[in-house]
XYZ file of C-alpha atoms in Angstrom:
130
model
C -14.633 18.669 5.674
C -17.603 20.974 5.041
C -17.824 19.845 1.419
C -17.811 16.186 2.373
C -20.452 16.783 5.062
C -22.575 18.773 2.527
C -22.425 15.996 -0.033
C -23.394 13.307 2.452
C -26.256 15.375 3.911
C -27.613 16.130 0.443
C -27.683 12.462 -0.370
C -29.586 11.225 2.726
C -32.090 9.300 0.639
C -29.917 8.611 -2.374
C -28.638 5.121 -3.167
C -25.170 4.192 -2.051
C -23.780 4.220 -5.680
C -24.916 7.824 -6.176
C -23.267 8.931 -2.958
C -20.011 7.197 -3.929
C -20.145 8.788 -7.438
C -20.488 12.270 -5.918
C -17.800 11.771 -3.265
C -15.047 10.180 -5.402
C -14.233 13.200 -7.605
C -14.049 15.474 -4.532
C -11.736 13.054 -2.712
C -9.535 12.475 -5.779
C -9.195 16.171 -6.547
C -8.460 17.300 -2.996
C -5.963 14.441 -2.346
C -4.089 15.003 -5.638
C -3.850 18.736 -4.932
C -2.387 18.229 -1.444
C -0.272 15.145 -2.040
C 2.935 17.195 -2.457
C 2.864 18.536 1.097
C 3.224 16.658 4.360
C -0.345 15.276 4.436
C -0.291 11.725 5.814
C -1.879 12.606 9.090
C -4.398 14.937 7.425
C -5.407 12.215 4.904
C -5.838 9.717 7.771
C -7.941 12.191 9.726
C -10.138 12.922 6.710
C -10.630 9.149 6.068
C -11.758 8.747 9.682
C -14.030 11.742 9.461
C -15.619 10.441 6.282
C -16.077 7.053 7.874
C -18.004 8.685 10.732
C -20.196 10.585 8.308
C -20.935 7.460 6.324
C -21.680 5.462 9.477
C -24.190 8.066 10.574
C -25.663 8.060 7.027
C -26.063 4.261 7.137
C -27.467 4.276 10.708
C -30.062 6.891 9.693
C -31.213 4.711 6.811
C -31.610 1.613 9.001
C -32.396 2.742 12.590
C -33.719 -0.688 13.666
C -30.816 -2.782 12.336
C -27.708 -3.759 14.228
C -24.259 -2.300 13.530
C -23.104 -5.725 12.270
C -25.886 -5.847 9.692
C -25.164 -2.248 8.517
C -21.461 -2.982 8.205
C -22.111 -6.130 6.207
C -24.513 -4.276 3.884
C -22.425 -1.197 3.053
C -18.790 -2.210 3.756
C -16.812 -5.192 2.529
C -13.255 -6.368 2.615
C -10.929 -6.218 -0.396
C -7.957 -8.483 -1.153
C -5.783 -6.601 1.392
C -8.303 -7.304 4.173
C -9.204 -3.596 4.382
C -12.820 -2.557 4.861
C -14.084 -0.361 1.976
C -17.387 1.450 1.477
C -18.711 -0.113 -1.726
C -21.870 -0.811 -3.607
C -22.428 -3.647 -6.039
C -25.129 -3.351 -8.651
C -25.074 -6.334 -10.971
C -21.647 -6.484 -12.649
C -20.672 -2.901 -11.737
C -19.004 -2.229 -8.373
C -18.539 1.268 -6.992
C -15.792 1.679 -4.428
C -15.235 4.844 -2.404
C -11.684 6.184 -2.652
C -9.631 6.889 0.433
C -7.564 9.993 0.884
C -4.717 7.897 2.234
C -4.594 5.672 -0.857
C -3.211 8.585 -2.907
C 0.559 8.315 -3.121
C 2.329 11.220 -1.511
C 4.966 12.791 -3.778
C 7.930 14.346 -1.985
C 9.517 17.485 -3.255
C 12.940 16.893 -4.831
C 15.512 19.435 -3.801
C 17.410 21.044 -6.690
C 21.168 20.472 -6.396
C 23.153 23.699 -6.298
C 25.385 22.544 -9.137
C 22.408 21.994 -11.439
C 20.723 25.325 -10.873
C 21.299 27.867 -13.689
C 21.427 30.647 -11.093
C 24.264 28.889 -9.235
C 26.247 28.534 -12.465
C 25.786 32.238 -13.256
C 26.897 33.272 -9.786
C 29.935 30.946 -9.970
C 30.989 32.200 -13.360
C 30.543 35.832 -12.318
C 32.512 35.344 -9.101
C 35.240 33.373 -10.860
C 35.684 36.154 -13.454
C 36.017 38.814 -10.795
C 38.817 36.855 -9.059
C 40.845 36.667 -12.290
């Protein structure tokens, strides 16, 4: 959270595309690192926290504009009808990643019959019985 806040505060006067380009690697790296643990609620919380930071960033840039105007300028809907923070410069479009868009990978439990240790213990115990 501190790193996200630091990036947004360092880019107070930067264009939207530059802010997105600095935030995306941090979001991608952090979300990929923590996607193997139970992190759905944390990802949702971080998405909301980042939205609050970006809203304050946008309001600071346009203090005399309405919230509707700011939302229309910096956010737009994608095909799934979800609002995304994006900038469009000519043909190139920069879209801010979401923590919650990273797929969570669950840990697969190793079956006891597949574990080499379990086979060793079984063979050792079986030999002692004979």
